[in-house]
Coordinates of N, CA and C in Angstrom, one line a residue:
M1 N 0.8 -1.2 0.0 CA 0.0 0.0 0.0 C 0.9 1.2 0.0
A2 N 0.6 2.2 -0.9 CA 1.4 3.4 -1.0 C 1.1 4.3 0.2
T3 N 2.1 5.0 0.7 CA 1.9 6.0 1.7 C 2.0 7.3 1.1
R4 N 1.6 8.4 1.9 CA 1.7 9.7 1.4 C 3.1 10.0 1.0
E5 N 4.1 9.5 1.7 CA 5.5 9.8 1.4 C 5.9 9.2 0.1
D6 N 5.3 8.0 -0.2 CA 5.7 7.4 -1.5 C 5.2 8.3 -2.7
N7 N 4.1 9.0 -2.5 CA 3.6 9.8 -3.5 C 3.9 11.3 -3.5
M8 N 4.9 11.6 -2.6 CA 5.3 13.0 -2.4 C 5.8 13.6 -3.7
P9 N 5.2 14.7 -4.2 CA 5.7 15.2 -5.4 C 7.1 15.7 -5.4
K10 N 7.8 15.5 -6.5 CA 9.2 15.9 -6.6 C 9.2 16.9 -7.8
V11 N 9.9 18.0 -7.7 CA 9.9 19.0 -8.7 C 10.4 18.5 -10.0
K12 N 11.4 17.7 -10.0 CA 12.0 17.3 -11.3 C 11.4 16.1 -11.9
K13 N 10.2 15.6 -11.4 CA 9.6 14.4 -12.0 C 8.6 14.9 -13.1
E14 N 8.1 13.9 -13.8 CA 7.1 14.2 -14.8 C 5.8 14.8 -14.2
N15 N 5.0 15.4 -14.9 CA 3.8 16.0 -14.4 C 2.9 15.0 -13.6
E16 N 2.8 13.8 -14.1 CA 2.0 12.7 -13.4 C 2.4 12.6 -12.0
S17 N 3.7 12.6 -11.7 CA 4.2 12.4 -10.3 C 4.1 13.7 -9.5
N18 N 4.0 14.8 -10.2 CA 4.0 16.1 -9.5 C 2.6 16.6 -9.1
A19 N 1.6 15.9 -9.5 CA 0.2 16.3 -9.1 C -0.1 15.8 -7.8
L20 N -0.8 16.6 -7.0 CA -1.3 16.2 -5.7 C -2.7 15.5 -5.8
A21 N -3.4 16.0 -6.8 CA -4.7 15.4 -7.1 C -4.9 15.4 -8.6
S22 N -5.6 14.4 -9.1 CA -5.8 14.3 -10.5 C -7.1 13.5 -10.8
G23 N -7.6 13.7 -12.0 CA -8.8 13.0 -12.4 C -9.0 13.1 -13.9
Q24 N -9.9 12.3 -14.4 CA -10.1 12.2 -15.9 C -11.2 13.2 -16.2
L25 N -11.1 13.9 -17.3 CA -12.2 14.7 -17.8 C -12.9 14.0 -18.9
H26 N -12.4 14.0 -20.1 CA -13.0 13.2 -21.2 C -12.0 13.2 -22.4
R27 N -12.2 12.2 -23.3 CA -11.3 12.0 -24.5 C -9.8 12.1 -24.1
G28 N -9.4 11.5 -23.1 CA -8.0 11.5 -22.7 C -7.5 12.7 -22.0
L29 N -8.4 13.7 -21.8 CA -8.0 14.9 -21.0 C -8.0 14.6 -19.5
Q30 N -7.1 15.1 -18.8 CA -7.0 15.0 -17.4 C -6.9 16.3 -16.7
I31 N -7.4 16.4 -15.5 CA -7.2 17.6 -14.7 C -6.3 17.2 -13.5
K32 N -5.3 18.1 -13.3 CA -4.3 17.8 -12.2 C -4.1 19.1 -11.4
G33 N -3.7 19.0 -10.2 CA -3.5 20.2 -9.4 C -2.6 19.9 -8.2
R34 N -2.0 21.0 -7.7 CA -1.3 20.9 -6.5 C -1.9 22.0 -5.6
L35 N -1.8 21.8 -4.3 CA -2.4 22.6 -3.3 C -1.4 23.1 -2.3
W36 N -1.4 24.4 -2.0 CA -0.6 24.9 -0.9 C -1.4 26.0 -0.3
I37 N -1.0 26.4 0.9 CA -1.7 27.4 1.7 C -0.6 28.5 1.9
E38 N -1.0 29.8 1.6 CA -0.2 30.9 1.8 C -0.7 31.8 2.9
N39 N 0.3 32.5 3.5 CA -0.1 33.5 4.5 C 0.8 34.8 4.1
E40 N 0.1 35.9 3.9 CA 0.8 37.1 3.5 C 1.7 36.9 2.3
G41 N 1.2 36.1 1.3 CA 1.9 35.9 0.1 C 3.0 34.9 0.1
R42 N 3.2 34.2 1.3 CA 4.3 33.3 1.4 C 3.8 31.9 1.7
T43 N 4.4 30.9 1.2 CA 3.9 29.5 1.4 C 4.0 29.2 2.9
Y44 N 2.9 28.8 3.4 CA 2.8 28.4 4.8 C 2.8 26.9 4.9
L45 N 1.9 26.2 4.2 CA 1.8 24.7 4.2 C 1.7 24.3 2.7
S46 N 2.4 23.2 2.5 CA 2.4 22.5 1.2 C 2.6 21.0 1.5
W47 N 2.5 20.2 0.4 CA 2.7 18.8 0.6 C 4.0 18.5 1.3
G48 N 5.1 19.0 0.7 CA 6.4 18.7 1.3 C 6.6 19.2 2.7
R49 N 6.0 20.4 3.0 CA 6.1 20.9 4.4 C 5.3 20.1 5.4
V50 N 4.2 19.6 4.9 CA 3.4 18.8 5.8 C 4.0 17.4 6.1
V51 N 4.6 16.9 5.0 CA 5.4 15.6 5.2 C 6.5 15.8 6.2
L52 N 7.2 17.0 6.1 CA 8.3 17.3 7.0 C 7.7 17.3 8.5
L53 N 6.6 18.0 8.6 CA 6.0 18.0 10.0 C 5.7 16.6 10.5
E54 N 5.1 15.8 9.6 CA 4.8 14.4 10.0 C 6.1 13.6 10.4
R55 N 7.2 13.8 9.6 CA 8.4 13.1 10.0 C 9.0 13.6 11.3
I56 N 8.9 14.9 11.5 CA 9.4 15.5 12.8 C 8.6 14.8 14.0
G57 N 7.3 14.7 13.8 CA 6.5 14.0 14.8 C 6.9 12.5 14.9
E58 N 7.3 11.9 13.9 CA 7.7 10.5 13.9 C 9.0 10.3 14.5
Y59 N 10.0 11.1 14.1 CA 11.4 10.9 14.5 C 11.8 11.8 15.7
G60 N 11.1 12.8 16.1 CA 11.4 13.6 17.2 C 12.6 14.5 17.0
S61 N 12.9 14.8 15.7 CA 14.1 15.5 15.4 C 14.0 16.1 14.0
V62 N 14.4 17.4 13.9 CA 14.4 18.1 12.6 C 15.5 17.4 11.7
S63 N 16.6 17.1 12.3 CA 17.7 16.5 11.6 C 17.3 15.1 11.0
A64 N 16.7 14.3 11.8 CA 16.3 12.9 11.3 C 15.2 13.1 10.3
A65 N 14.3 14.0 10.5 CA 13.2 14.2 9.5 C 13.8 14.6 8.2
A66 N 14.7 15.6 8.2 CA 15.3 16.1 7.0 C 16.1 14.9 6.3
K67 N 16.8 14.2 7.0 CA 17.6 13.0 6.4 C 16.7 12.0 5.8
S68 N 15.5 11.8 6.4 CA 14.6 10.8 5.8 C 14.0 11.3 4.5
M69 N 14.0 12.6 4.3 CA 13.5 13.2 3.1 C 14.6 13.6 2.1
Q70 N 15.8 13.2 2.4 CA 17.0 13.6 1.6 C 17.0 15.1 1.4
M71 N 16.8 15.8 2.5 CA 16.8 17.3 2.6 C 17.9 17.7 3.5
S72 N 18.5 18.8 3.2 CA 19.6 19.3 4.1 C 18.9 19.8 5.4
F73 N 19.7 19.7 6.5 CA 19.2 20.1 7.8 C 18.9 21.6 7.8
S74 N 19.7 22.4 7.2 CA 19.5 23.8 7.2 C 18.2 24.2 6.4
H75 N 18.0 23.5 5.3 CA 16.7 23.8 4.6 C 15.5 23.4 5.4
A76 N 15.6 22.2 6.1 CA 14.4 21.8 6.9 C 14.2 22.8 8.1
W77 N 15.3 23.2 8.7 CA 15.3 24.1 9.8 C 14.6 25.4 9.3
H78 N 15.0 25.9 8.2 CA 14.4 27.1 7.6 C 12.9 27.0 7.4
L79 N 12.5 25.8 6.8 CA 11.1 25.6 6.6 C 10.3 25.6 7.9
V80 N 10.9 24.9 8.9 CA 10.2 24.9 10.2 C 10.1 26.3 10.8
E81 N 11.1 27.1 10.8 CA 11.1 28.4 11.3 C 10.1 29.3 10.5
D82 N 10.0 29.1 9.2 CA 9.1 29.8 8.3 C 7.6 29.4 8.7
M83 N 7.4 28.1 8.8 CA 6.0 27.7 9.2 C 5.6 28.2 10.5
N84 N 6.5 28.2 11.5 CA 6.2 28.7 12.8 C 5.9 30.2 12.8
M85 N 6.7 30.9 12.0 CA 6.5 32.4 11.9 C 5.1 32.7 11.3
L86 N 4.7 31.9 10.2 CA 3.5 32.2 9.5 C 2.3 31.7 10.2
S87 N 2.4 30.8 11.1 CA 1.3 30.2 11.8 C 0.9 31.1 13.0
P88 N -0.4 31.1 13.4 CA -0.8 31.9 14.6 C -0.2 31.3 15.8
Q89 N 0.1 30.0 15.8 CA 0.7 29.3 17.0 C 1.9 28.5 16.4
P90 N 3.0 28.3 17.1 CA 4.0 27.4 16.6 C 3.5 26.0 16.3
L91 N 4.0 25.4 15.2 CA 3.7 24.1 14.8 C 4.7 23.1 15.4
V92 N 5.9 23.5 15.6 CA 7.0 22.7 16.1 C 7.7 23.4 17.2
E93 N 7.9 22.7 18.3 CA 8.8 23.2 19.4 C 10.1 22.4 19.3
K94 N 11.2 23.0 19.7 CA 12.4 22.4 19.6 C 13.3 22.8 20.7
Q95 N 14.3 21.9 21.0 CA 15.3 22.1 22.0 C 16.6 21.8 21.4
A96 N 17.5 22.8 21.5 CA 18.9 22.7 20.9 C 19.6 21.5 21.6
G97 N 20.6 21.0 20.9 CA 21.4 19.9 21.5 C 22.2 20.3 22.6
G98 N 22.9 19.4 23.2 CA 23.7 19.7 24.4 C 23.9 18.4 25.2
R99 N 24.2 18.6 26.4 CA 24.4 17.4 27.3 C 23.2 16.4 27.2
R100 N 22.0 17.0 27.2 CA 20.8 16.1 27.2 C 20.3 15.8 25.8
G101 N 21.0 16.4 24.8 CA 20.6 16.2 23.4 C 19.5 17.1 23.1
G102 N 19.3 17.2 21.8 CA 18.2 18.1 21.3 C 17.0 17.3 20.9
G103 N 16.1 18.0 20.3 CA 14.9 17.3 19.8 C 13.9 18.3 19.3
A104 N 12.9 17.8 18.7 CA 11.8 18.6 18.2 C 10.5 17.7 18.3
W105 N 9.4 18.4 18.5 CA 8.1 17.8 18.6 C 7.0 18.7 18.0
L106 N 6.0 18.0 17.6 CA 4.8 18.8 17.1 C 4.0 19.3 18.2
T107 N 3.5 20.5 18.1 CA 2.6 21.1 19.0 C 1.2 20.6 18.6
D108 N 0.2 20.8 19.5 CA -1.2 20.5 19.1 C -1.6 21.3 17.8
A109 N -1.1 22.5 17.7 CA -1.4 23.3 16.5 C -0.7 22.6 15.3
G110 N 0.4 22.0 15.4 CA 1.1 21.3 14.3 C 0.3 20.1 13.9
K111 N -0.2 19.3 14.9 CA -1.0 18.2 14.6 C -2.3 18.6 13.9
Q112 N -2.9 19.6 14.3 CA -4.1 20.1 13.7 C -3.8 20.6 12.3
A113 N -2.7 21.3 12.1 CA -2.4 21.8 10.7 C -2.3 20.6 9.7
I114 N -1.7 19.5 10.2 CA -1.5 18.4 9.3 C -2.9 17.8 9.0
R115 N -3.8 17.6 10.0 CA -5.1 17.1 9.8 C -5.9 18.0 8.8
E116 N -5.8 19.3 9.0 CA -6.6 20.2 8.2 C -6.1 20.3 6.8
F117 N -4.8 20.2 6.6 CA -4.2 20.2 5.2 C -4.7 19.0 4.5
F118 N -4.7 17.8 5.1 CA -5.1 16.6 4.4 C -6.6 16.5 4.2
Q119 N -7.4 17.2 5.0 CA -8.8 17.4 4.8 C -9.0 18.2 3.5
L120 N -8.2 19.3 3.4 CA -8.3 20.1 2.2 C -7.9 19.3 0.9
V121 N -6.9 18.5 1.1 CA -6.5 17.6 -0.1 C -7.6 16.7 -0.5
E122 N -8.3 16.1 0.5 CA -9.4 15.2 0.2 C -10.5 16.0 -0.5
R123 N -10.9 17.2 0.0 CA -11.9 18.0 -0.7 C -11.5 18.4 -2.1
F124 N -10.2 18.7 -2.3 CA -9.6 19.1 -3.6 C -9.8 17.9 -4.5
Q125 N -9.4 16.7 -4.1 CA -9.6 15.5 -4.9 C -11.0 15.3 -5.3
D126 N -11.9 15.4 -4.3 CA -13.3 15.3 -4.6 C -13.8 16.2 -5.6
W127 N -13.4 17.5 -5.5 CA -13.8 18.5 -6.5 C -13.3 18.1 -7.9
I128 N -12.0 17.7 -8.0 CA -11.4 17.3 -9.3 C -12.2 16.2 -9.9
E129 N -12.6 15.2 -9.1 CA -13.4 14.1 -9.6 C -14.7 14.4 -10.1
T130 N -15.3 15.6 -9.7 CA -16.6 16.0 -10.1 C -16.6 16.9 -11.3
E131 N -15.4 17.4 -11.7 CA -15.3 18.4 -12.8 C -15.4 17.7 -14.1
R132 N -16.1 18.3 -15.0 CA -16.3 17.9 -16.4 C -16.2 19.1 -17.3
L133 N -15.6 18.9 -18.5 CA -15.6 20.0 -19.5 C -16.9 19.9 -20.3

């Protein structure tokens, strides 16, 4: 069974793999789309950002989450900082390393943001499936 991570869009892939939602129209025509949420004109949540949040929740570390996605730590850290800044409440709390080690965890707001994003994805897919030309 494919997971969301297996289907995570990659910028350099063909359009089929880049679509978050897709459906048939008619005579071979298809409708495809990607979904992201912006705040003040800046990307707040997107498929990749939400997967990063899920991985932080799974691994308890920004570093481990980034590594699992073949992403640099600095890029992942920047994305987390950006999401936290654009969100009304922090999505990720973190503790810097040291004698006791570091870590990161999702806040209740972070868990809610993931749920709401995938609810939007489901509604988006439902809309695409009802569209006809």
